[in-house]
Amino acid sequence: MRATSRGVAAAVALLLGFGTAAVAANGLYVDVEIEVFQAWGFLGLGSWHVLDSSLVSVRVDPLPAEDADRLGEIRAACGRGEGDPLTCELLSEVRYGLVRSYGITPNLDDAYRVVLTNRTESLLGVVLEIDGLNTNGSEEVAGTAQDKKWILLPGQTVRVSGWQVTTEEALAFRFSTPSQSHSPFAARRGAIRIYAYLPSPMSEGLARGTEAAEVIDQPTVRIPFQAATEFPSERIDFSYARGEVGLGFLCEETSGAGVRISDVVAGTIAELKGLKAGDVITYINAVPINSCADLARFLASKAPGNRVVLKVHREGRAFLLTLEIEE
């Protein structure tokens, strides 16, 4: 996905209400929604809508040995009356790591943001990874407690709308073709991933996190947070890759040379480049395309990110158009 500056002053703003009836991806500790901006009218007017998601799988992972040992020590200390009682109670139930995976189908070029809600009565450390990058600083995510986190207050809901590059600047999220992605990690593109970390009840502020800032034109606030475990207690994944390469239109046969576009899929590169139903494609990269089977064979040899040149015939004229293969 592409990152655009668009004057975004900071990546996080407080959500002041629940203005949607859509169901979130509900976790044990954090709820997640993906919101997209749908423009209408002029002057950039529009509204935010929750993107539909479908549950693909749920996986239960055993606790790594080091986390099992660490939690055993924490529980023993809690039993002696040490540490924050609310956090002690929360950690007493941690027996495994939970991974939920969802699928979403966004439109290319949609601006979007990720809505996170802390379901607990304790601080929660959340790492938001997109295409392998940490949204809090744009570094590669390792998947351990050392990753920089957003710190959510008890019950707090926040919207993260971009990669926080500095304490005062962010790059806005926007779904895009592979070559326009903000991430250099090709193998990790196509996924939004959320890691939730519970705090240690014995924390003395030796580690720190960044709280979601309410005033977006000022630096974010640094507050104490030390994770109870080295690995996340919960992970929620969203896959937004389409699963197969394509150019974003439906093909039908013609009685002569080329294939006809019967429909253009909304939000794809074909729509963005202006292809229309009724256009006839006769060549791709100078290769003749005389059937939908020819088109399918050609695409089978390509990969996301490859660029191709189409010869398009429309209303008595012909022109060349460059498109990028998308997932």
CSV table of C-alpha atoms in Angstrom, one decimal:
chain,number,residue,atom,x,y,z
A,1,MET,CA,0.0,0.0,0.0
A,2,ARG,CA,1.1,3.5,-0.7
A,3,ALA,CA,2.0,6.1,1.9
A,4,THR,CA,1.0,9.7,1.2
A,5,SER,CA,1.8,12.7,3.4
A,6,ARG,CA,-1.3,14.8,2.6
A,7,GLY,CA,-0.5,17.1,5.5
A,8,VAL,CA,-1.1,14.4,8.2
A,9,ALA,CA,0.2,15.8,11.4
A,10,ALA,CA,0.1,12.6,13.5
A,11,ALA,CA,-1.0,9.1,13.1
A,12,VAL,CA,-3.4,8.7,15.9
A,13,ALA,CA,-6.5,10.5,17.1
A,14,LEU,CA,-9.1,9.5,19.7
A,15,LEU,CA,-12.3,8.0,18.7
A,16,LEU,CA,-15.1,9.8,20.5
A,17,GLY,CA,-18.0,7.5,19.8
A,18,PHE,CA,-19.1,4.3,18.2
A,19,GLY,CA,-20.7,5.5,15.0
A,20,THR,CA,-21.0,2.2,13.2
A,21,ALA,CA,-23.1,-0.9,13.6
A,22,ALA,CA,-20.5,-3.1,11.9
A,23,VAL,CA,-19.0,-5.9,14.0
A,24,ALA,CA,-15.3,-5.6,14.8
A,25,ALA,CA,-12.7,-8.3,14.8
A,26,ASN,CA,-13.2,-9.2,18.5
A,27,GLY,CA,-10.1,-10.4,20.4
A,28,LEU,CA,-9.6,-11.3,24.0
A,29,TYR,CA,-7.7,-8.0,24.7
A,30,VAL,CA,-8.1,-5.8,21.6
A,31,ASP,CA,-10.9,-5.2,19.1
A,32,VAL,CA,-10.0,-4.1,15.6
A,33,GLU,CA,-11.8,-2.5,12.6
A,34,ILE,CA,-10.5,-1.3,9.3
A,35,GLU,CA,-12.2,1.9,8.1
A,36,VAL,CA,-12.0,3.2,4.6
A,37,PHE,CA,-12.8,6.8,3.4
A,38,GLN,CA,-15.5,7.0,0.7
A,39,ALA,CA,-15.4,10.4,-1.0
A,40,TRP,CA,-18.5,12.1,-2.4
A,41,GLY,CA,-19.1,15.5,-3.9
A,42,PHE,CA,-16.4,18.2,-4.1
A,43,LEU,CA,-13.8,19.6,-1.8
A,44,GLY,CA,-12.7,16.3,-0.5
A,45,LEU,CA,-16.0,15.6,1.3
A,46,GLY,CA,-16.9,12.0,2.2
A,47,SER,CA,-17.3,9.7,5.2
A,48,TRP,CA,-15.6,6.7,6.9
A,49,HIS,CA,-17.1,3.2,6.7
A,50,VAL,CA,-16.0,-0.1,8.3
A,51,LEU,CA,-14.6,-2.5,5.7
A,52,ASP,CA,-16.4,-5.9,5.8
A,53,SER,CA,-14.1,-8.7,7.0
A,54,SER,CA,-14.5,-12.5,7.1
A,55,LEU,CA,-13.0,-14.8,9.6
A,56,VAL,CA,-10.6,-17.2,7.9
A,57,SER,CA,-9.0,-19.1,10.8
A,58,VAL,CA,-8.4,-19.2,14.5
A,59,ARG,CA,-5.2,-20.7,15.9
A,60,VAL,CA,-4.1,-21.4,19.5
A,61,ASP,CA,-0.3,-21.4,20.1
A,62,PRO,CA,1.3,-22.8,23.2
A,63,LEU,CA,3.2,-20.3,25.3
A,64,PRO,CA,7.0,-20.2,24.5
A,65,ALA,CA,9.0,-21.6,27.4
A,66,GLU,CA,10.5,-18.3,28.4
A,67,ASP,CA,7.1,-16.7,28.6
A,68,ALA,CA,5.7,-19.6,30.6
A,69,ASP,CA,8.6,-19.2,33.1
A,70,ARG,CA,8.1,-15.4,33.2
A,71,LEU,CA,4.4,-15.7,33.9
A,72,GLY,CA,5.1,-18.3,36.6
A,73,GLU,CA,7.3,-15.8,38.3
A,74,ILE,CA,4.8,-13.0,38.0
A,75,ARG,CA,2.0,-15.2,39.3
A,76,ALA,CA,4.1,-16.1,42.3
A,77,ALA,CA,4.8,-12.5,43.0
A,78,CYS,CA,1.1,-11.7,42.6
A,79,GLY,CA,0.3,-14.4,45.1
A,80,ARG,CA,2.5,-12.6,47.6
A,81,GLY,CA,0.5,-9.5,47.2
A,82,GLU,CA,3.0,-7.7,44.9
A,83,GLY,CA,2.0,-5.7,41.8
A,84,ASP,CA,-1.2,-4.2,40.5
A,85,PRO,CA,-4.2,-6.4,41.4
A,86,LEU,CA,-6.1,-5.8,38.2
A,87,THR,CA,-3.1,-6.7,36.0
A,88,CYS,CA,-2.4,-9.7,38.2
A,89,GLU,CA,-5.9,-11.0,37.6
A,90,LEU,CA,-5.7,-10.4,33.9
A,91,LEU,CA,-2.4,-12.3,33.6
A,92,SER,CA,-3.7,-15.2,35.7
A,93,GLU,CA,-5.8,-16.3,32.7
A,94,VAL,CA,-3.0,-16.2,30.1
A,95,ARG,CA,-2.4,-19.8,29.1
A,96,TYR,CA,-1.7,-19.6,25.3
A,97,GLY,CA,-1.3,-17.2,22.4
A,98,LEU,CA,-4.4,-16.7,20.2
A,99,VAL,CA,-4.1,-15.8,16.5
A,100,ARG,CA,-7.2,-14.8,14.5
A,101,SER,CA,-7.0,-14.3,10.7
A,102,TYR,CA,-9.5,-12.3,8.6
A,103,GLY,CA,-9.8,-11.5,4.9
A,104,ILE,CA,-10.7,-8.1,3.5
A,105,THR,CA,-11.2,-6.8,0.0
A,106,PRO,CA,-10.3,-3.1,-0.3
A,107,ASN,CA,-10.4,-0.8,-3.3
A,108,LEU,CA,-7.2,0.5,-4.7
A,109,ASP,CA,-6.4,4.1,-3.8
A,110,ASP,CA,-8.8,4.0,-0.8
A,111,ALA,CA,-7.5,5.9,2.2
A,112,TYR,CA,-8.0,3.9,5.4
A,113,ARG,CA,-7.3,3.7,9.1
A,114,VAL,CA,-7.2,1.0,11.8
A,115,VAL,CA,-9.4,1.3,14.8
A,116,LEU,CA,-8.1,-0.3,18.0
A,117,THR,CA,-10.1,-0.7,21.2
A,118,ASN,CA,-8.5,-1.9,24.5
A,119,ARG,CA,-11.0,-4.4,26.0
A,120,THR,CA,-9.2,-4.6,29.3
A,121,GLU,CA,-9.1,-2.5,32.5
A,122,SER,CA,-5.4,-2.2,32.3
A,123,LEU,CA,-2.8,-0.6,30.0
A,124,LEU,CA,-2.4,-2.5,26.7
A,125,GLY,CA,0.6,-2.4,24.4
A,126,VAL,CA,-0.3,-2.8,20.7
A,127,VAL,CA,2.0,-3.2,17.8
A,128,LEU,CA,0.3,-2.4,14.4
A,129,GLU,CA,2.2,-3.9,11.5
A,130,ILE,CA,1.4,-3.2,7.9
A,131,ASP,CA,3.3,-5.0,5.1
A,132,GLY,CA,6.0,-5.9,7.6
A,133,LEU,CA,6.5,-2.3,8.9
A,134,ASN,CA,5.7,-1.0,12.4
A,135,THR,CA,3.3,2.0,12.0
A,136,ASN,CA,5.0,3.5,15.0
A,137,GLY,CA,8.3,4.5,13.4
A,138,SER,CA,8.3,2.5,10.1
A,139,GLU,CA,10.8,-0.1,11.3
A,140,GLU,CA,10.6,-3.8,10.4
A,141,VAL,CA,8.5,-5.7,13.0
A,142,ALA,CA,10.2,-8.5,14.8
A,143,GLY,CA,7.1,-9.8,16.6
A,144,THR,CA,8.6,-9.5,20.1
A,145,ALA,CA,8.2,-7.1,23.0
A,146,GLN,CA,11.0,-5.0,21.7
A,147,ASP,CA,8.8,-3.7,18.9
A,148,LYS,CA,7.7,-0.1,19.5
A,149,LYS,CA,4.1,0.0,20.7
A,150,TRP,CA,1.0,2.2,20.8
A,151,ILE,CA,-0.1,2.3,24.5
A,152,LEU,CA,-3.9,2.2,25.0
A,153,LEU,CA,-5.4,3.3,28.3
A,154,PRO,CA,-8.1,1.0,29.9
A,155,GLY,CA,-11.1,0.9,27.5
A,156,GLN,CA,-9.6,3.4,25.1
A,157,THR,CA,-10.4,3.4,21.4
A,158,VAL,CA,-8.0,5.0,18.9
A,159,ARG,CA,-7.8,5.4,15.2
A,160,VAL,CA,-4.3,4.9,13.6
A,161,SER,CA,-4.3,6.6,10.2
A,162,GLY,CA,-0.7,6.5,9.1
A,163,TRP,CA,2.9,5.5,9.7
A,164,GLN,CA,4.2,7.7,12.5
A,165,VAL,CA,7.6,8.9,11.0
A,166,THR,CA,8.5,11.4,13.8
A,167,THR,CA,6.6,12.5,16.9
A,168,GLU,CA,4.9,15.2,14.7
A,169,GLU,CA,4.7,13.7,11.2
A,170,ALA,CA,3.0,10.7,9.7
A,171,LEU,CA,2.4,9.2,6.2
A,172,ALA,CA,-1.3,8.4,5.5
A,173,PHE,CA,-2.4,4.9,4.8
A,174,ARG,CA,-3.7,4.2,1.3
A,175,PHE,CA,-4.2,0.8,-0.4
A,176,SER,CA,-2.1,0.6,-3.6
A,177,THR,CA,-0.5,-1.7,-6.1
A,178,PRO,CA,2.7,-3.5,-5.0
A,179,SER,CA,5.3,-1.2,-6.4
A,180,GLN,CA,3.7,1.8,-4.6
A,181,SER,CA,3.9,0.1,-1.2
A,182,HIS,CA,5.6,2.0,1.6
A,183,SER,CA,7.2,-1.3,2.6
A,184,PRO,CA,10.3,-2.7,1.0
A,185,PHE,CA,9.4,-6.2,2.1
A,186,ALA,CA,7.7,-7.7,-0.9
A,187,ALA,CA,7.0,-11.1,0.8
A,188,ARG,CA,5.2,-9.4,3.6
A,189,ARG,CA,3.0,-7.0,1.6
A,190,GLY,CA,-0.8,-7.7,1.7
A,191,ALA,CA,-1.2,-8.0,5.4
A,192,ILE,CA,-2.3,-5.9,8.4
A,193,ARG,CA,-1.3,-7.4,11.7
A,194,ILE,CA,-2.0,-6.5,15.3
A,195,TYR,CA,0.0,-7.7,18.3
A,196,ALA,CA,-1.4,-7.2,21.8
A,197,TYR,CA,0.9,-7.2,24.9
A,198,LEU,CA,-0.3,-7.2,28.5
A,199,PRO,CA,1.7,-5.1,31.0
A,200,SER,CA,3.8,-6.5,33.8
A,201,PRO,CA,2.1,-5.8,37.2
A,202,MET,CA,5.6,-5.2,38.6
A,203,SER,CA,6.5,-2.6,36.0
A,204,GLU,CA,8.5,0.3,37.2
A,205,GLY,CA,8.7,2.1,33.9
A,206,LEU,CA,11.9,0.5,32.8
A,207,ALA,CA,10.5,0.2,29.2
A,208,ARG,CA,8.5,2.9,27.5
A,209,GLY,CA,5.8,3.2,24.9
A,210,THR,CA,4.0,5.9,23.0
A,211,GLU,CA,0.5,6.8,24.1
A,212,ALA,CA,-2.1,7.6,21.4
A,213,ALA,CA,-2.1,11.4,21.2
A,214,GLU,CA,-5.3,13.3,21.6
A,215,VAL,CA,-3.9,16.6,20.2
A,216,ILE,CA,-2.6,15.6,16.8
A,217,ASP,CA,-0.5,18.7,16.1
A,218,GLN,CA,1.8,18.1,19.2
A,219,PRO,CA,4.3,15.5,19.9
A,220,THR,CA,3.0,12.2,21.2
A,221,VAL,CA,3.3,11.5,24.9
A,222,ARG,CA,5.7,9.0,26.3
A,223,ILE,CA,4.4,6.8,29.2
A,224,PRO,CA,5.7,3.8,31.1
A,225,PHE,CA,5.0,0.3,29.7
A,226,GLN,CA,6.7,-2.9,30.3
A,227,ALA,CA,5.3,-6.1,28.7
A,228,ALA,CA,4.7,-9.1,30.8
A,229,THR,CA,5.8,-11.5,28.0
A,230,GLU,CA,8.4,-11.5,25.3
A,231,PHE,CA,5.9,-12.6,22.7
A,232,PRO,CA,2.3,-11.2,22.1
A,233,SER,CA,-0.6,-12.7,24.0
A,234,GLU,CA,-2.8,-12.2,21.0
A,235,ARG,CA,-2.5,-11.5,17.3
A,236,ILE,CA,-5.1,-10.4,14.8
A,237,ASP,CA,-4.3,-10.6,11.1
A,238,PHE,CA,-6.1,-9.1,8.1
A,239,SER,CA,-5.1,-10.2,4.6
A,240,TYR,CA,-6.0,-7.7,1.8
A,241,ALA,CA,-4.3,-9.4,-1.1
A,242,ARG,CA,-6.7,-10.6,-3.8
A,243,GLY,CA,-5.0,-14.0,-4.1
A,244,GLU,CA,-4.4,-14.1,-7.8
A,245,VAL,CA,-2.9,-11.7,-10.3
A,246,GLY,CA,-5.1,-9.7,-12.5
A,247,LEU,CA,-5.7,-6.5,-14.4
A,248,GLY,CA,-9.1,-5.6,-12.8
A,249,PHE,CA,-11.5,-6.4,-15.6
A,250,LEU,CA,-13.7,-9.2,-16.9
A,251,CYS,CA,-13.0,-10.7,-20.3
A,252,GLU,CA,-15.3,-11.8,-23.1
A,253,GLU,CA,-14.6,-13.1,-26.6
A,254,THR,CA,-15.1,-11.1,-29.8
A,255,SER,CA,-15.8,-12.2,-33.3
A,256,GLY,CA,-12.5,-10.8,-34.5
A,257,ALA,CA,-9.1,-9.9,-33.1
A,258,GLY,CA,-8.7,-9.2,-29.4
A,259,VAL,CA,-10.9,-9.6,-26.3
A,260,ARG,CA,-13.6,-7.3,-25.0
A,261,ILE,CA,-13.8,-5.9,-21.5
A,262,SER,CA,-17.3,-6.8,-20.3
A,263,ASP,CA,-16.9,-5.1,-16.9
A,264,VAL,CA,-14.3,-3.2,-14.8
A,265,VAL,CA,-14.0,-4.2,-11.2
A,266,ALA,CA,-14.4,-1.2,-8.9
A,267,GLY,CA,-11.3,-0.1,-7.0
A,268,THR,CA,-8.8,-1.9,-9.3
A,269,ILE,CA,-6.0,-0.6,-11.4
A,270,ALA,CA,-8.1,-1.0,-14.5
A,271,GLU,CA,-10.7,1.5,-13.1
A,272,LEU,CA,-8.0,3.9,-11.9
A,273,LYS,CA,-6.4,3.9,-15.4
A,274,GLY,CA,-9.7,4.6,-17.1
A,275,LEU,CA,-10.5,1.3,-18.8
A,276,LYS,CA,-14.2,0.9,-19.7
A,277,ALA,CA,-16.6,-1.9,-20.5
A,278,GLY,CA,-16.6,-2.3,-24.3
A,279,ASP,CA,-12.9,-1.6,-24.7
A,280,VAL,CA,-11.1,-4.2,-26.9
A,281,ILE,CA,-7.6,-5.4,-26.0
A,282,THR,CA,-5.6,-6.7,-29.0
A,283,TYR,CA,-2.0,-6.9,-27.6
A,284,ILE,CA,-0.3,-7.0,-24.3
A,285,ASN,CA,3.5,-6.3,-24.3
A,286,ALA,CA,3.3,-6.8,-28.1
A,287,VAL,CA,1.8,-10.3,-27.7
A,288,PRO,CA,-1.4,-10.9,-29.6
A,289,ILE,CA,-4.4,-11.5,-27.3
A,290,ASN,CA,-7.3,-13.1,-29.3
A,291,SER,CA,-9.1,-15.0,-26.6
A,292,CYS,CA,-9.7,-15.0,-22.9
A,293,ALA,CA,-7.6,-18.1,-22.6
A,294,ASP,CA,-4.7,-16.1,-24.2
A,295,LEU,CA,-5.2,-13.5,-21.6
A,296,ALA,CA,-5.2,-16.0,-18.7
A,297,ARG,CA,-2.0,-17.7,-20.0
A,298,PHE,CA,-0.3,-14.4,-20.3
A,299,LEU,CA,-1.2,-13.4,-16.7
A,300,ALA,CA,-0.1,-16.8,-15.4
A,301,SER,CA,3.4,-15.9,-16.4
A,302,LYS,CA,3.4,-12.6,-14.5
A,303,ALA,CA,3.7,-11.6,-10.9
A,304,PRO,CA,2.3,-8.7,-8.8
A,305,GLY,CA,4.2,-5.6,-9.5
A,306,ASN,CA,5.0,-6.4,-13.2
A,307,ARG,CA,4.0,-3.6,-15.6
A,308,VAL,CA,2.4,-4.4,-18.9
A,309,VAL,CA,1.4,-2.3,-21.9
A,310,LEU,CA,-2.0,-2.8,-23.5
A,311,LYS,CA,-3.2,-1.9,-26.9
A,312,VAL,CA,-6.7,-0.6,-26.4
A,313,HIS,CA,-9.3,0.0,-29.1
A,314,ARG,CA,-12.2,2.4,-28.2
A,315,GLU,CA,-14.7,4.1,-30.4
A,316,GLY,CA,-12.7,4.0,-33.6
A,317,ARG,CA,-9.3,4.9,-32.1
A,318,ALA,CA,-6.5,2.9,-30.6
A,319,PHE,CA,-4.0,3.8,-27.8
A,320,LEU,CA,-1.4,2.3,-25.5
A,321,LEU,CA,-2.0,2.0,-21.8
A,322,THR,CA,0.4,0.9,-19.1
A,323,LEU,CA,-0.9,-1.0,-16.1
A,324,GLU,CA,0.6,-2.7,-13.1
A,325,ILE,CA,-0.3,-6.3,-12.3
A,326,GLU,CA,-2.0,-6.4,-9.0
A,327,GLU,CA,-3.1,-9.1,-6.5
